[in-house]
Tab-separated table of C-alpha atoms in Angstrom:
chain	number	residue	atom	x	y	z
A	769	MET	CA	12.224	66.186	-110.684
A	770	GLU	CA	13.557	69.435	-109.383
A	771	SER	CA	17.062	68.572	-110.469
A	772	LEU	CA	15.824	67.910	-113.996
A	773	THR	CA	14.244	71.356	-114.199
A	774	LYS	CA	17.437	72.823	-112.892
A	775	LYS	CA	19.398	70.982	-115.545
A	776	ILE	CA	17.107	72.175	-118.300
A	777	VAL	CA	17.319	75.778	-117.144
A	778	ASP	CA	21.078	75.463	-116.918
A	779	TYR	CA	21.332	74.053	-120.457
A	780	ILE	CA	19.064	76.698	-121.883
A	781	PHE	CA	21.121	79.358	-120.180
A	782	ARG	CA	24.344	77.960	-121.624
A	783	LEU	CA	22.985	77.739	-125.157
A	784	VAL	CA	21.454	81.212	-125.029
A	785	LEU	CA	24.694	82.653	-123.717
A	786	LEU	CA	26.756	80.996	-126.433
A	787	CYS	CA	24.315	82.065	-129.139
A	788	ALA	CA	24.388	85.638	-127.842
A	789	ILE	CA	28.185	85.702	-127.971
A	790	ALA	CA	28.194	84.172	-131.458
A	791	SER	CA	25.620	86.680	-132.732
A	792	ALA	CA	27.558	89.566	-131.258
A	793	ALA	CA	30.728	88.382	-132.984
A	794	LEU	CA	28.878	87.943	-136.274
A	795	ALA	CA	27.200	91.327	-136.010
A	796	TRP	CA	30.570	92.955	-135.485
A	797	VAL	CA	32.152	91.178	-138.459
A	798	TYR	CA	29.111	92.024	-140.586
A	799	VAL	CA	29.258	95.726	-139.773
A	800	GLU	CA	33.005	95.778	-140.378
A	801	THR	CA	32.918	93.999	-143.735
A	802	LYS	CA	29.602	95.235	-145.172
A	803	PRO	CA	30.885	98.497	-146.690
A	804	ARG	CA	33.772	96.647	-148.326
A	805	ILE	CA	31.514	93.909	-149.662
A	806	ASP	CA	29.120	96.475	-151.150
A	807	LEU	CA	32.010	98.406	-152.640
A	808	GLU	CA	33.488	95.292	-154.232
A	809	GLU	CA	30.114	94.293	-155.634
A	810	GLN	CA	29.565	97.722	-157.117
A	811	LYS	CA	33.072	97.784	-158.545
A	812	MET	CA	32.499	94.410	-160.156
A	813	LEU	CA	29.151	95.489	-161.589
A	814	LEU	CA	30.539	98.733	-162.980
A	815	ALA	CA	33.541	96.932	-164.464
A	816	ALA	CA	31.212	94.393	-166.052
A	817	ARG	CA	28.964	97.088	-167.477
A	818	GLN	CA	31.913	99.003	-168.849
A	819	GLU	CA	33.226	95.815	-170.392
A	820	VAL	CA	30.086	95.141	-172.410
A	821	LEU	CA	29.622	98.798	-173.358
A	822	PRO	CA	33.132	100.281	-173.518
A	823	GLN	CA	32.044	103.566	-175.046
A	824	ALA	CA	29.861	104.424	-172.063
A	825	GLU	CA	31.176	106.159	-168.969
A	826	LYS	CA	28.134	106.484	-166.781
A	827	PHE	CA	25.372	104.126	-165.796
A	828	GLU	CA	23.274	105.897	-163.254
A	829	GLU	CA	20.354	104.639	-161.270
A	830	GLU	CA	17.952	106.917	-163.152
A	831	SER	CA	19.229	105.528	-166.422
A	832	PHE	CA	17.278	102.328	-165.894
A	833	ILE	CA	14.985	102.060	-168.853
A	834	GLU	CA	13.020	99.368	-167.206
A	835	LYS	CA	13.488	96.885	-164.410
A	836	THR	CA	11.503	93.697	-164.203
A	837	SER	CA	12.035	90.770	-161.925
A	838	THR	CA	14.284	88.982	-164.393
A	839	ILE	CA	15.542	91.682	-166.738
A	840	THR	CA	17.139	95.035	-166.034
A	841	TYR	CA	17.679	97.504	-168.842
A	842	ILE	CA	20.273	100.173	-168.343
A	843	GLN	CA	21.003	103.176	-170.522
A	844	GLY	CA	24.673	104.014	-170.932
A	845	TYR	CA	25.953	107.547	-171.450
A	846	ALA	CA	29.259	108.865	-172.703
A	847	GLU	CA	31.106	111.431	-170.629
A	848	ASN	CA	29.348	114.334	-172.353
A	849	GLY	CA	25.941	112.909	-171.508
A	850	GLU	CA	25.296	111.497	-174.969
A	851	PRO	CA	23.432	108.162	-174.940
A	852	VAL	CA	25.772	105.620	-176.490
A	853	GLY	CA	24.119	102.291	-175.943
A	854	LYS	CA	22.088	100.060	-173.694
A	855	ILE	CA	22.682	97.079	-171.525
A	856	ALA	CA	20.299	94.277	-170.707
A	857	GLU	CA	20.917	92.179	-167.645
A	858	THR	CA	19.020	88.936	-168.039
A	859	ARG	CA	18.760	85.608	-166.328
A	860	LYS	CA	18.026	82.163	-167.735
A	861	ARG	CA	18.070	78.817	-166.043
A	862	GLY	CA	21.232	76.934	-166.912
A	863	TYR	CA	22.275	73.415	-166.021
A	864	ALA	CA	22.659	74.033	-162.299
A	865	ALA	CA	21.320	77.498	-161.489
A	866	PRO	CA	20.328	80.678	-163.306
A	867	ILE	CA	22.984	82.124	-165.580
A	868	LYS	CA	23.172	85.889	-165.337
A	869	VAL	CA	24.127	87.531	-168.603
A	870	LEU	CA	24.979	91.106	-169.528
A	871	VAL	CA	24.346	92.106	-173.131
A	872	GLY	CA	25.593	95.431	-174.426
A	873	VAL	CA	24.173	96.977	-177.597
A	874	ASP	CA	25.114	100.224	-179.312
A	875	GLU	CA	22.587	102.832	-180.423
A	876	THR	CA	21.827	100.880	-183.610
A	877	ASN	CA	20.958	97.849	-181.448
A	878	LYS	CA	23.970	95.812	-182.539
A	879	ILE	CA	25.530	93.567	-179.930
A	880	THR	CA	28.797	95.045	-178.695
A	881	LYS	CA	29.656	92.376	-176.186
A	882	VAL	CA	28.195	89.607	-174.065
A	883	LYS	CA	29.428	88.799	-170.594
A	884	ILE	CA	28.489	86.166	-168.044
A	885	LEU	CA	27.917	87.884	-164.742
A	886	ASP	CA	27.195	84.874	-162.627
A	887	GLU	CA	26.863	81.143	-163.141
A	888	MET	CA	27.085	77.894	-161.197
A	889	GLU	CA	27.668	75.563	-164.145
A	890	THR	CA	29.970	72.551	-164.025
A	891	PRO	CA	33.569	73.768	-163.842
A	892	GLY	CA	35.467	72.803	-166.975
A	893	LEU	CA	32.276	72.095	-168.904
A	894	GLY	CA	29.328	74.446	-168.632
A	895	ALA	CA	31.451	77.050	-166.918
A	896	ARG	CA	33.357	77.392	-170.171
A	897	ILE	CA	30.549	79.623	-171.458
A	898	LYS	CA	32.612	82.338	-169.779
A	899	GLU	CA	35.491	81.827	-172.189
A	900	ALA	CA	36.143	84.284	-174.995
A	901	LYS	CA	36.005	81.507	-177.579
A	902	PHE	CA	32.298	81.100	-176.939
A	903	LEU	CA	31.313	84.676	-176.092
A	904	ASN	CA	33.160	86.277	-179.007
A	905	GLN	CA	30.683	84.651	-181.344
A	906	PHE	CA	27.926	87.024	-180.278
A	907	PRO	CA	28.939	90.567	-181.300
A	908	GLY	CA	27.375	91.717	-184.563
A	909	LYS	CA	24.941	88.799	-184.853
A	910	THR	CA	21.276	89.363	-185.556
A	911	ILE	CA	18.606	87.803	-183.396
A	912	GLU	CA	17.767	85.200	-186.061
A	913	GLU	CA	21.362	84.031	-186.218
A	914	LEU	CA	21.501	83.498	-182.484
A	915	LYS	CA	21.028	79.758	-182.377
A	916	LEU	CA	23.267	76.795	-181.854
A	917	LYS	CA	24.648	75.224	-184.994
A	918	LYS	CA	22.753	72.051	-184.189
A	919	ASP	CA	19.587	74.181	-184.083
A	920	LYS	CA	20.487	75.546	-187.546
A	921	GLY	CA	22.030	78.748	-186.209
A	922	THR	CA	25.537	80.157	-186.213
A	923	ILE	CA	26.793	79.671	-182.671
A	924	ASP	CA	29.204	76.873	-181.771
A	925	ALA	CA	28.177	75.328	-178.451
A	926	VAL	CA	30.737	74.704	-175.728
A	927	THR	CA	31.807	71.071	-176.010
A	928	GLY	CA	29.683	68.879	-173.777
A	929	ALA	CA	27.601	71.779	-172.520
A	930	THR	CA	24.632	72.217	-174.813
A	931	ILE	CA	22.285	73.154	-172.002
A	932	SER	CA	24.530	75.919	-170.679
A	933	SER	CA	25.205	77.214	-174.185
A	934	ARG	CA	21.544	77.241	-175.090
A	935	ALA	CA	20.606	79.016	-171.863
A	936	THR	CA	23.176	81.722	-172.556
A	937	ILE	CA	21.812	82.240	-176.052
A	938	GLU	CA	18.260	82.393	-174.734
A	939	ALA	CA	19.266	84.989	-172.155
A	940	VAL	CA	20.973	87.111	-174.816
A	941	LYS	CA	17.940	86.874	-177.047
A	942	GLU	CA	15.600	87.815	-174.255
A	943	GLY	CA	17.613	90.949	-173.677
A	944	LEU	CA	17.698	91.787	-177.386
A	945	ASN	CA	13.996	91.249	-177.933
A	946	LYS	CA	13.268	94.412	-176.048
A	947	PHE	CA	15.755	96.468	-178.015
A	948	SER	CA	14.625	95.308	-181.417
A	949	GLY	CA	11.219	96.730	-180.552
A	950	ALA	CA	12.753	99.705	-178.786
A	951	GLY	CA	12.097	102.084	-181.679
A	952	LYS	CA	8.385	101.866	-180.986
A	953	ARG	CA	8.490	102.736	-177.325
A	954	GLU	CA	11.492	104.694	-176.221
A	955	VAL	CA	11.227	105.044	-172.460
A	956	SER	CA	14.586	106.640	-171.813
A	957	LYS	CA	14.187	109.210	-169.051
A	958	LYS	CA	16.578	111.823	-170.371
B	78	MET	CA	42.975	56.838	-126.955
B	79	ASN	CA	46.395	57.954	-125.849
B	80	ASN	CA	46.849	59.860	-122.677
B	81	SER	CA	47.758	63.447	-123.345
B	82	ASN	CA	50.878	63.310	-121.152
B	83	LYS	CA	52.248	60.398	-123.140
B	84	ARG	CA	51.848	62.227	-126.421
B	85	SER	CA	54.295	64.881	-127.534
B	86	TRP	CA	53.207	68.041	-129.298
B	87	ARG	CA	54.787	66.699	-132.459
B	88	ASP	CA	52.322	63.823	-132.520
B	89	ASP	CA	49.393	66.220	-132.214
B	90	PHE	CA	50.696	68.263	-135.072
B	91	ALA	CA	51.678	65.400	-137.369
B	92	PHE	CA	48.554	63.277	-136.855
B	93	GLY	CA	46.416	65.085	-139.427
B	94	ILE	CA	49.093	65.187	-142.100
B	95	LEU	CA	49.714	61.503	-142.805
B	96	LYS	CA	48.667	59.059	-140.114
B	97	GLY	CA	45.264	60.626	-139.618
B	98	ASN	CA	44.886	62.444	-142.903
B	99	PRO	CA	41.278	63.601	-142.941
B	100	VAL	CA	40.548	62.632	-146.525
B	101	LEU	CA	42.726	59.612	-147.250
B	102	VAL	CA	42.769	57.876	-143.872
B	103	LEU	CA	39.816	59.092	-141.821
B	104	MET	CA	37.779	59.405	-145.023
B	105	ILE	CA	35.838	62.411	-143.864
B	106	GLY	CA	35.131	65.603	-145.773
B	107	LEU	CA	35.016	63.703	-149.042
B	108	CYS	CA	32.098	65.640	-150.466
B	109	PRO	CA	33.700	69.097	-150.630
B	110	THR	CA	36.962	67.462	-151.664
B	111	LEU	CA	35.279	65.889	-154.687
B	112	ALA	CA	33.374	69.011	-155.585
B	113	VAL	CA	36.085	71.634	-155.250
B	114	SER	CA	39.151	69.708	-156.439
B	115	VAL	CA	38.517	70.617	-160.063
B	116	THR	CA	41.110	73.352	-160.344
B	117	LEU	CA	44.195	74.026	-158.255
B	118	PHE	CA	43.081	77.604	-157.624
B	119	ASN	CA	39.805	76.491	-156.073
B	120	ALA	CA	41.559	73.797	-154.050
B	121	VAL	CA	44.014	76.237	-152.496
B	122	GLY	CA	41.242	78.736	-151.766
B	123	MET	CA	39.121	76.041	-150.168
B	124	SER	CA	42.058	74.848	-148.048
B	125	ILE	CA	42.562	78.355	-146.690
B	126	ALA	CA	38.891	78.681	-145.776
B	127	VAL	CA	38.823	75.208	-144.192
B	128	ALA	CA	42.040	75.923	-142.271
B	129	PHE	CA	40.554	79.110	-140.842
B	130	VAL	CA	37.396	77.339	-139.714
B	131	LEU	CA	39.119	74.166	-138.487
B	132	ILE	CA	41.734	75.972	-136.409
B	133	GLY	CA	39.189	78.467	-135.103
B	134	SER	CA	36.644	75.857	-134.128
B	135	ASN	CA	39.268	73.552	-132.592
B	136	LEU	CA	40.534	76.415	-130.435
B	137	MET	CA	37.055	77.513	-129.415
B	138	VAL	CA	35.678	74.049	-128.742
B	139	SER	CA	38.594	73.120	-126.539
B	140	ALA	CA	38.534	76.500	-124.789
B	141	ILE	CA	34.899	76.063	-123.773
B	142	ARG	CA	35.025	72.292	-123.236
B	143	LYS	CA	34.516	72.699	-119.471
B	144	PHE	CA	31.441	74.823	-120.173
B	145	THR	CA	30.011	72.203	-122.550
B	146	PRO	CA	27.940	69.407	-120.975
B	147	SER	CA	28.246	66.270	-123.051
B	148	GLU	CA	24.515	66.222	-123.964
B	149	LEU	CA	24.845	69.709	-125.394
B	150	ARG	CA	28.091	69.264	-127.245
B	151	ILE	CA	26.724	68.762	-130.759
B	152	PRO	CA	24.566	71.926	-130.795
B	153	ILE	CA	27.419	73.867	-129.251
B	154	PHE	CA	29.896	72.566	-131.837
B	155	ILE	CA	27.489	73.560	-134.577
B	156	ILE	CA	27.065	77.095	-133.218
B	157	VAL	CA	30.827	77.539	-132.983
B	158	ILE	CA	31.439	76.146	-136.468
B	159	CYS	CA	28.632	78.176	-138.060
B	160	THR	CA	30.013	81.340	-136.568
B	161	PHE	CA	33.467	80.724	-137.980
B	162	VAL	CA	32.123	79.715	-141.377
B	163	THR	CA	30.008	82.855	-141.639
B	164	ILE	CA	32.968	85.004	-140.649
B	165	ALA	CA	35.107	83.268	-143.278
B	166	ASP	CA	32.389	83.841	-145.879
B	167	TYR	CA	32.156	87.581	-145.095
B	168	LEU	CA	35.931	87.984	-145.090
B	169	LEU	CA	36.280	86.219	-148.435
B	170	LYS	CA	33.530	88.348	-149.962
B	171	ALA	CA	35.128	91.544	-148.671
B	172	TYR	CA	38.776	90.850	-149.365
B	173	SER	CA	38.845	88.282	-152.148
B	174	PRO	CA	35.653	88.606	-154.193
B	175	THR	CA	37.042	86.577	-157.111
B	176	LEU	CA	37.844	83.603	-154.910
B	177	SER	CA	34.526	83.949	-153.134
B	178	GLN	CA	32.726	83.813	-156.477
B	179	LYS	CA	34.666	80.746	-157.602
B	180	LEU	CA	34.054	78.808	-154.402
B	181	GLY	CA	30.448	79.920	-154.296
B	182	VAL	CA	28.260	77.663	-152.246
B	183	PHE	CA	31.109	75.520	-150.959
B	184	VAL	CA	32.159	78.080	-148.380
B	185	PRO	CA	28.812	78.052	-146.527
B	186	LEU	CA	28.855	74.272	-146.898
B	187	ILE	CA	31.995	74.036	-144.744
B	188	VAL	CA	29.457	74.002	-141.895
B	189	VAL	CA	28.602	70.418	-142.711
B	190	ASN	CA	32.167	69.405	-143.477
B	191	CYS	CA	32.828	66.336	-141.352
B	192	ILE	CA	36.497	67.210	-140.896
B	193	ILE	CA	35.639	70.108	-138.670
B	194	ILE	CA	32.951	68.568	-136.501
B	195	GLY	CA	34.902	65.301	-136.521
B	196	ARG	CA	38.000	66.916	-135.038
B	197	ALA	CA	35.869	68.891	-132.573
B	198	GLU	CA	34.244	65.698	-131.324
B	199	ALA	CA	37.226	63.340	-131.481
B	200	PHE	CA	39.955	65.689	-130.391
B	201	ALA	CA	39.274	69.270	-129.312
B	202	TYR	CA	36.516	68.354	-126.861
B	203	THR	CA	38.891	66.239	-124.771
B	204	ASN	CA	42.215	68.039	-125.230
B	205	THR	CA	43.948	71.235	-124.243
B	206	VAL	CA	43.767	74.415	-126.279
B	207	PHE	CA	47.395	74.104	-127.355
B	208	SER	CA	47.063	70.494	-128.506
B	209	SER	CA	43.865	71.397	-130.354
B	210	LEU	CA	45.615	74.253	-132.106
B	211	LEU	CA	48.346	71.880	-133.297
B	212	ASP	CA	45.787	69.289	-134.332
B	213	GLY	CA	43.917	71.956	-136.297
B	214	ILE	CA	47.049	73.133	-138.082
B	215	GLY	CA	48.092	69.554	-138.862
B	216	GLY	CA	44.664	68.632	-140.160
B	217	SER	CA	44.563	71.754	-142.313
B	218	ILE	CA	47.922	70.923	-143.841
B	219	GLY	CA	46.773	67.355	-144.480
B	220	PHE	CA	43.599	68.578	-146.159
B	221	PHE	CA	45.528	71.130	-148.193
B	222	LEU	CA	48.031	68.542	-149.438
B	223	VAL	CA	45.444	65.995	-150.467
B	224	ILE	CA	42.974	68.351	-152.125
B	225	SER	CA	45.815	70.105	-153.974
B	226	VAL	CA	47.256	66.847	-155.285
B	227	ILE	CA	43.806	65.702	-156.400
B	228	ALA	CA	43.115	69.059	-158.042
B	229	LEU	CA	46.503	69.028	-159.733
B	230	ILE	CA	45.859	65.600	-161.239
B	231	ARG	CA	42.287	66.392	-162.237
B	232	GLU	CA	43.018	69.796	-163.709
B	233	PHE	CA	46.061	68.566	-165.605
B	234	PHE	CA	44.366	65.590	-167.233
B	235	GLY	CA	40.873	67.020	-167.452
B	236	ASN	CA	41.612	70.555	-168.554
B	237	GLY	CA	44.895	69.916	-170.331
B	238	GLY	CA	47.068	72.064	-168.097
B	239	ILE	CA	47.218	74.105	-164.930
B	240	GLY	CA	45.538	77.515	-164.984
B	241	GLU	CA	46.056	79.313	-168.278
B	242	LYS	CA	48.836	76.981	-169.396
B	243	ILE	CA	47.413	74.297	-171.624
B	244	ILE	CA	49.773	71.443	-172.514
B	245	LEU	CA	47.570	68.525	-173.527
B	246	ASN	CA	45.568	68.996	-176.696
B	247	LYS	CA	42.917	66.407	-176.046
B	248	PRO	CA	42.198	66.443	-172.317
B	249	ALA	CA	40.175	63.633	-170.774
B	250	LEU	CA	37.008	65.493	-169.905
B	251	ILE	CA	35.945	62.798	-167.482
B	252	MET	CA	38.638	63.844	-165.020
B	253	ILE	CA	36.920	67.117	-164.175
B	254	LEU	CA	33.541	65.449	-163.950
B	255	PRO	CA	32.517	63.683	-160.728
B	256	PRO	CA	33.746	60.249	-161.925
B	257	GLY	CA	37.231	61.677	-162.344
B	258	GLY	CA	37.111	62.817	-158.752
B	259	PHE	CA	36.187	59.344	-157.540
B	260	ILE	CA	38.869	57.735	-159.676
B	261	THR	CA	41.563	60.090	-158.407
B	262	ILE	CA	40.572	59.848	-154.755
B	263	GLY	CA	40.248	56.068	-154.957
B	264	THR	CA	43.659	55.702	-156.559
B	265	LEU	CA	45.287	57.921	-153.958
B	266	MET	CA	43.614	55.984	-151.131
B	267	GLY	CA	44.816	52.733	-152.628
B	268	LEU	CA	48.381	54.006	-152.872
B	269	MET	CA	48.212	55.272	-149.306
B	270	ASN	CA	46.986	51.904	-148.010
B	271	TYR	CA	49.592	50.015	-150.018
B	272	TRP	CA	52.318	52.232	-148.638
B	273	ASN	CA	51.075	51.877	-145.048
B	274	ARG	CA	50.786	48.106	-145.314
B	275	ARG	CA	54.260	47.740	-146.770
B	276	LYS	CA	55.671	49.822	-143.962
B	277	LYS	CA	53.908	47.623	-141.426
B	278	THR	CA	55.121	44.327	-142.860
B	279	ARG	CA	58.643	45.662	-143.092
B	280	MET	CA	58.495	46.669	-139.459
B	281	SER	CA	57.247	43.265	-138.364
B	282	THR	CA	59.918	41.352	-140.288
B	283	ASN	CA	62.679	43.472	-138.756
């Protein structure tokens, strides 16, 4: 009986020791890589924002028009501080996981560009929503035109990926909805 | 099992490449192989991540094998593997964000990749650090070769070309879908078995 207790204590000691060493190693790697990871993420986000709203130079924290759990609205400014457009960051459930979409609109609420920020769709099928051939159909379209051709709209779906295409369109529309009513309640904090 | 003094270091190294190829012969790690082998880029990225974890965990498991009682070996293997996988995930995110985004969930899922725990259990736990290092390198090369060949076939026929270069106009979509993965892997396994069997019969007739 005593030897069993001894064994258990010994095993617990070994596991705790190993876990402590592993956690220490992980903590060190985490601290070392965290700043770089954050930097890369920010760089990616800024690059993405600049891509959908090329005329804007600055997107500052205080330029959030509104932030909800699923949509973030960002005001873009030119270098001289002039507001030049807005960005909506929306999310809609795709085939596998939420598709994160960035929609840029100019000051007249016309779509400048649409970009997929994040998706987990099937590579080669749904993931093709990232390709220019699909996304270039969006700029300049009105909200009524934003529908798949098979839903009597003007957008060609990605072959074999109706669900992913539809989710992208829905996300874009969700972002636009706010802007089309933006004349009524301008919340820009300038 | 062979005795370690009868085996040369070349055998340790070469085992994982052909004779004990993780995917085609041992048939372990099939799940990530199927899922990631859609494009060559992903396959190469995945091989690098798997190599890092496999070599790291082989080294560690064999280094602490005297400290590991046999009842505790599975939890200990898992702790070691998880640590290496998490490190690999952080490093990828920090130094290769594009690759990290493409591989997505498959990097954390290396934890449950049978290749790694399989080699820890079958080899590293009972062999020296040096042999385990060689076994890890060999296994990584074997995994890299197979997943790259599968990805090459699937991307070429399913996407119409490799990377940005598109050659085929009407690609067979099925090849990048899961069935294409099964077809490719099955065909390669069949070829491998055929080749092995022919070699055996030739040896016995000589």
